[in-house]
CSV table of C-alpha atoms in Angstrom, one decimal:
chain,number,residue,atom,x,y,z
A,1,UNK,CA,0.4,30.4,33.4
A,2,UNK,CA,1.8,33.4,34.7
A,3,UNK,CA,2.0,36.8,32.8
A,4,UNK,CA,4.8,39.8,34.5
A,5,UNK,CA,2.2,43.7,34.5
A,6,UNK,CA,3.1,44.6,31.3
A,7,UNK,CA,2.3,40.8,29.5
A,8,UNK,CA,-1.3,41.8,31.2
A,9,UNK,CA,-1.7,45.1,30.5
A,10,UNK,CA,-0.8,44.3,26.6
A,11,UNK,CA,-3.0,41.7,26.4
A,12,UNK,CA,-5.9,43.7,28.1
A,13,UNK,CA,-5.8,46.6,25.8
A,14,UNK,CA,-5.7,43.8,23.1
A,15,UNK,CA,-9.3,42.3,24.5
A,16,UNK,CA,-10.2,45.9,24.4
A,17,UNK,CA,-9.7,46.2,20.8
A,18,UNK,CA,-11.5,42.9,19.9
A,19,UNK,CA,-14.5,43.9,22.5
A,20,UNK,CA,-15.0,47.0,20.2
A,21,UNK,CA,-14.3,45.4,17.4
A,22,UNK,CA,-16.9,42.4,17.7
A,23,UNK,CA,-19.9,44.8,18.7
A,24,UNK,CA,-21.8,44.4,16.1
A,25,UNK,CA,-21.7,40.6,16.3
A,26,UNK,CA,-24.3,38.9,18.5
A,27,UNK,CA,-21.9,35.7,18.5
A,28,UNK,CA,-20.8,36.3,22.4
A,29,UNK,CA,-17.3,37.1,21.6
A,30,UNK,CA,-18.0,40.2,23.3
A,31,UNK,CA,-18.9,39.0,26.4
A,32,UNK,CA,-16.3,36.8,26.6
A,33,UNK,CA,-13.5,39.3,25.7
A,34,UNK,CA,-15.0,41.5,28.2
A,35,UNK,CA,-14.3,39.1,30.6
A,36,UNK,CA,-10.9,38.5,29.9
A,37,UNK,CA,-10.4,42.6,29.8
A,38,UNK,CA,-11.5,42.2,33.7
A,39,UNK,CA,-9.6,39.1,34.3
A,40,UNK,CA,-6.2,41.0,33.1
A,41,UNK,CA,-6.6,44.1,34.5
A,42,UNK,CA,-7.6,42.8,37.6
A,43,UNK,CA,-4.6,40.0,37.8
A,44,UNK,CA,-7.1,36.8,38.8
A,45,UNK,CA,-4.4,34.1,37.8
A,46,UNK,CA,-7.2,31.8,39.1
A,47,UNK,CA,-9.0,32.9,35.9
A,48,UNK,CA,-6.8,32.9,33.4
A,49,UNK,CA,-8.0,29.4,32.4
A,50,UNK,CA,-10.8,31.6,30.2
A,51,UNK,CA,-7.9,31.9,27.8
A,52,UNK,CA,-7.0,28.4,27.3
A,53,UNK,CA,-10.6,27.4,27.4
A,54,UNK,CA,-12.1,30.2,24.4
A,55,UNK,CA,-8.7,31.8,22.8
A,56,UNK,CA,-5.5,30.0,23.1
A,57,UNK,CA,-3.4,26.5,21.9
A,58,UNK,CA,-1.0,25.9,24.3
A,59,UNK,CA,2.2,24.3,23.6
A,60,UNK,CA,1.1,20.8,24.8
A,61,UNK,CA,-2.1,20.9,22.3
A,62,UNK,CA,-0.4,22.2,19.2
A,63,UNK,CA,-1.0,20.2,16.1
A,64,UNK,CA,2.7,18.6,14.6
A,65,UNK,CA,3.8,19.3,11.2
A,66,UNK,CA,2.8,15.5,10.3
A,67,UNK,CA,-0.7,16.0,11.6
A,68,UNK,CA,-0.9,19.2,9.4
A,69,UNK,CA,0.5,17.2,6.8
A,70,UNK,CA,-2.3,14.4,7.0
A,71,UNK,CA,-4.9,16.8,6.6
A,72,UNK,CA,-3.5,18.7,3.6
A,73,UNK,CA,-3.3,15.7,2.2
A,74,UNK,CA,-6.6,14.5,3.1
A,75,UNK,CA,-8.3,17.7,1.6
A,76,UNK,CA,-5.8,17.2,-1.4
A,77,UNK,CA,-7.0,13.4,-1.8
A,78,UNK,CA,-10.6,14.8,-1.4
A,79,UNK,CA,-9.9,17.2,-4.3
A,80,UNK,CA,-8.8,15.0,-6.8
A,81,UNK,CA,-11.4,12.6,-6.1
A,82,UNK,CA,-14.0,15.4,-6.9
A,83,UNK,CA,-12.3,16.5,-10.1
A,84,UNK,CA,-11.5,12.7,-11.3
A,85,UNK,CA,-14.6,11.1,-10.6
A,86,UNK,CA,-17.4,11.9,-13.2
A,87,UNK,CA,-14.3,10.2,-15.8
A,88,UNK,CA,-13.5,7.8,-13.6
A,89,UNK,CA,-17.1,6.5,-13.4
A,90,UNK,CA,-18.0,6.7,-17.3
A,91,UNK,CA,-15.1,4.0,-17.0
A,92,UNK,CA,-15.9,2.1,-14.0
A,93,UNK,CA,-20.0,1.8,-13.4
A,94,UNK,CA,-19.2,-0.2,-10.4
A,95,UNK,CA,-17.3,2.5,-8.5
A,96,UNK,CA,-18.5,3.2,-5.3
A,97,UNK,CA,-19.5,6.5,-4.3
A,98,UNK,CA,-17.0,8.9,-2.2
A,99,UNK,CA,-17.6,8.8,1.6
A,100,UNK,CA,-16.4,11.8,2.9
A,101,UNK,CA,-15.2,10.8,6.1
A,102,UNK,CA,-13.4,14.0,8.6
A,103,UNK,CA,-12.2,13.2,11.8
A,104,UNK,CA,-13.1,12.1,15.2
A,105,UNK,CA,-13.7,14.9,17.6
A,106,UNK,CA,-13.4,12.3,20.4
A,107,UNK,CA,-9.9,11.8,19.8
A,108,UNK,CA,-7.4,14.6,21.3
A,109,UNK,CA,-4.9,14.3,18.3
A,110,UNK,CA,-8.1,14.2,16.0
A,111,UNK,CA,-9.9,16.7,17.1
A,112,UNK,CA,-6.9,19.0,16.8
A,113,UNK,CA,-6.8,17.8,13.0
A,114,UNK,CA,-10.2,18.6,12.8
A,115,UNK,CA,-9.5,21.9,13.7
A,116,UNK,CA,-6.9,23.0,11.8
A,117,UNK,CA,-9.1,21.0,8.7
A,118,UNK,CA,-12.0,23.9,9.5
A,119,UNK,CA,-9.3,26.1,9.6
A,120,UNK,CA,-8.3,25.7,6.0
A,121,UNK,CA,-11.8,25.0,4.5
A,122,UNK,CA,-13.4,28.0,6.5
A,123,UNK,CA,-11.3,30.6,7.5
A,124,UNK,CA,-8.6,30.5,4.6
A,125,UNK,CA,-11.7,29.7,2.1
A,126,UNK,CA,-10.0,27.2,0.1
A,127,UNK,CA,-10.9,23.6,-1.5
A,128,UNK,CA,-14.6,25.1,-1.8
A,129,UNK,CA,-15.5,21.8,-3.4
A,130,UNK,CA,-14.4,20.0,-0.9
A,131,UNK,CA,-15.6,21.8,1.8
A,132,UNK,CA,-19.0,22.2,-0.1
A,133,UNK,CA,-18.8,17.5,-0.6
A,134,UNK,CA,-18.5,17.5,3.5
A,135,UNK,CA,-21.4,20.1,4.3
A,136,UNK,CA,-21.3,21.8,7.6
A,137,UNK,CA,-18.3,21.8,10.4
A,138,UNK,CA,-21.1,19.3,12.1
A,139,UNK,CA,-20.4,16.8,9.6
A,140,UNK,CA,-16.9,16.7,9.7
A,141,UNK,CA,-16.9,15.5,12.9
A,142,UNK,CA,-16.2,11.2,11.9
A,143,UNK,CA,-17.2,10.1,15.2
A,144,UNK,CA,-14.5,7.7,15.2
A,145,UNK,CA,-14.7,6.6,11.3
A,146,UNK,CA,-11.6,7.5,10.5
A,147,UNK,CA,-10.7,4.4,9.6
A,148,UNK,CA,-12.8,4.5,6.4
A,149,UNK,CA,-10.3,7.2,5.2
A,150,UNK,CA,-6.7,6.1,6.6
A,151,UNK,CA,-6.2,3.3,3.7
A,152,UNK,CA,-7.3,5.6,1.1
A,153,UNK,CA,-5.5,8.3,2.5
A,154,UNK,CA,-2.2,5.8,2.0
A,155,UNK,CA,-3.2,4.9,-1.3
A,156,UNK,CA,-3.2,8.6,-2.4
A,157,UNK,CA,-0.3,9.4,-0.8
A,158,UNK,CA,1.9,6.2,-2.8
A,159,UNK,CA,0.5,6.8,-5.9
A,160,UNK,CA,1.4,10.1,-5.6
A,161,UNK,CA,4.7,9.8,-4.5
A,162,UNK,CA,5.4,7.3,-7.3
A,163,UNK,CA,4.2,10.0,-9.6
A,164,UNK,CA,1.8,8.3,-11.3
A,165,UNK,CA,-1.8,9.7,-9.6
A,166,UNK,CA,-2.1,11.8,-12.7
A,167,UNK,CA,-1.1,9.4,-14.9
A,168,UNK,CA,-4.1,7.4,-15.4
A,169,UNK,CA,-6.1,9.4,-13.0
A,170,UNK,CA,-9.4,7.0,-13.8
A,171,UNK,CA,-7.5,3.9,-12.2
A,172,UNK,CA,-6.5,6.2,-9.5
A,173,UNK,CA,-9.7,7.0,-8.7
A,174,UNK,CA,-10.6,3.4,-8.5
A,175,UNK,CA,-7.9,2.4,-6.8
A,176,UNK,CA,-8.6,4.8,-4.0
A,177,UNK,CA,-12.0,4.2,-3.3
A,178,UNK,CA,-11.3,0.6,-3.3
A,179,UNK,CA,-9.9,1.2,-0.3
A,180,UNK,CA,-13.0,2.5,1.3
């Protein structure tokens, strides 16, 4: 990665402002942005890894509209389940429990889904119930059981493409975590 005087000093005096900004915190972000202020102004290109490592997506790594897709699904899915369920049971006592199942930070492609899924459940604050059903980041992490999500995921997904997930949102329900 290269960056011309002015790219560095910009993004110095931007580390700057973050540095100050992130006093208070004892989270290390201060440290690490005061490293980055030294690593700009100074020009060590051999450093500029620090960036990549603690602030920056490049290109290459960026998460595809069908991978953001999946996961707003996903939490979507995760949703409905919540708010249909309590019905869904009083009509089915055999229905299984939902397994909340995240992604697999051992996977590149998952792990990046992962992230953006923290992103929208922490940062943004939204789908509280959902992100209150998974618990902590920690146990988002599937350690490679995403499977136990992809066919309900695609059951979701048809029945609500056919229109008809609200329909008889009980069945659907049922039909989904059949598929666990």
């Amino acid at each position: 990665m290269k960056f011309s005087e002015s790219e560095r000093l910009i993004l110095a005096n931007q580390y700057k402002i973050l540095h100050e900004l992130s006093s208070q915190k004892n989270d290390g972000s201060k440290e690490i942005y005061n490293q980055l202020i030294e690593i700009f102004n100074n020009g060590y290109t051999n450093e500029y890894n620090l960036i990549e490592e603690n602030q920056f997506v490049p290109d290459t790594a960026i998460l595809d509209i069908k991978g953001q897709s999946e996961v707003r699904d996903l939490i979507s899915m995760y949703q409905f389940l919540l708010n249909s369920y309590d019905s869904a049971k009083e009509k089915f006592n055999d229905l299984p429990e939902i397994k909340f199942v995240g992604y697999d930070l051992n996977n590149n492609y998952e792990a990046h889904q992962l992230s953006y899924m923290d992103y929208i459940l922490d940062t943004l604050n939204q789908y509280n119930d959902v992100k209150k059903a998974f618990g902590s980041i920690g146990e988002r992490n599937s350690h490679g059981a995403t499977h136990a999500h992809d066919e309900m995921l695609a059951k979701f997904k048809e029945l609500k493409d056919k229109g008809v997930l609200y329909d008889d949102s009980k069945n659907s329900v049922k039909q989904i975590l059949d598929k666990q």
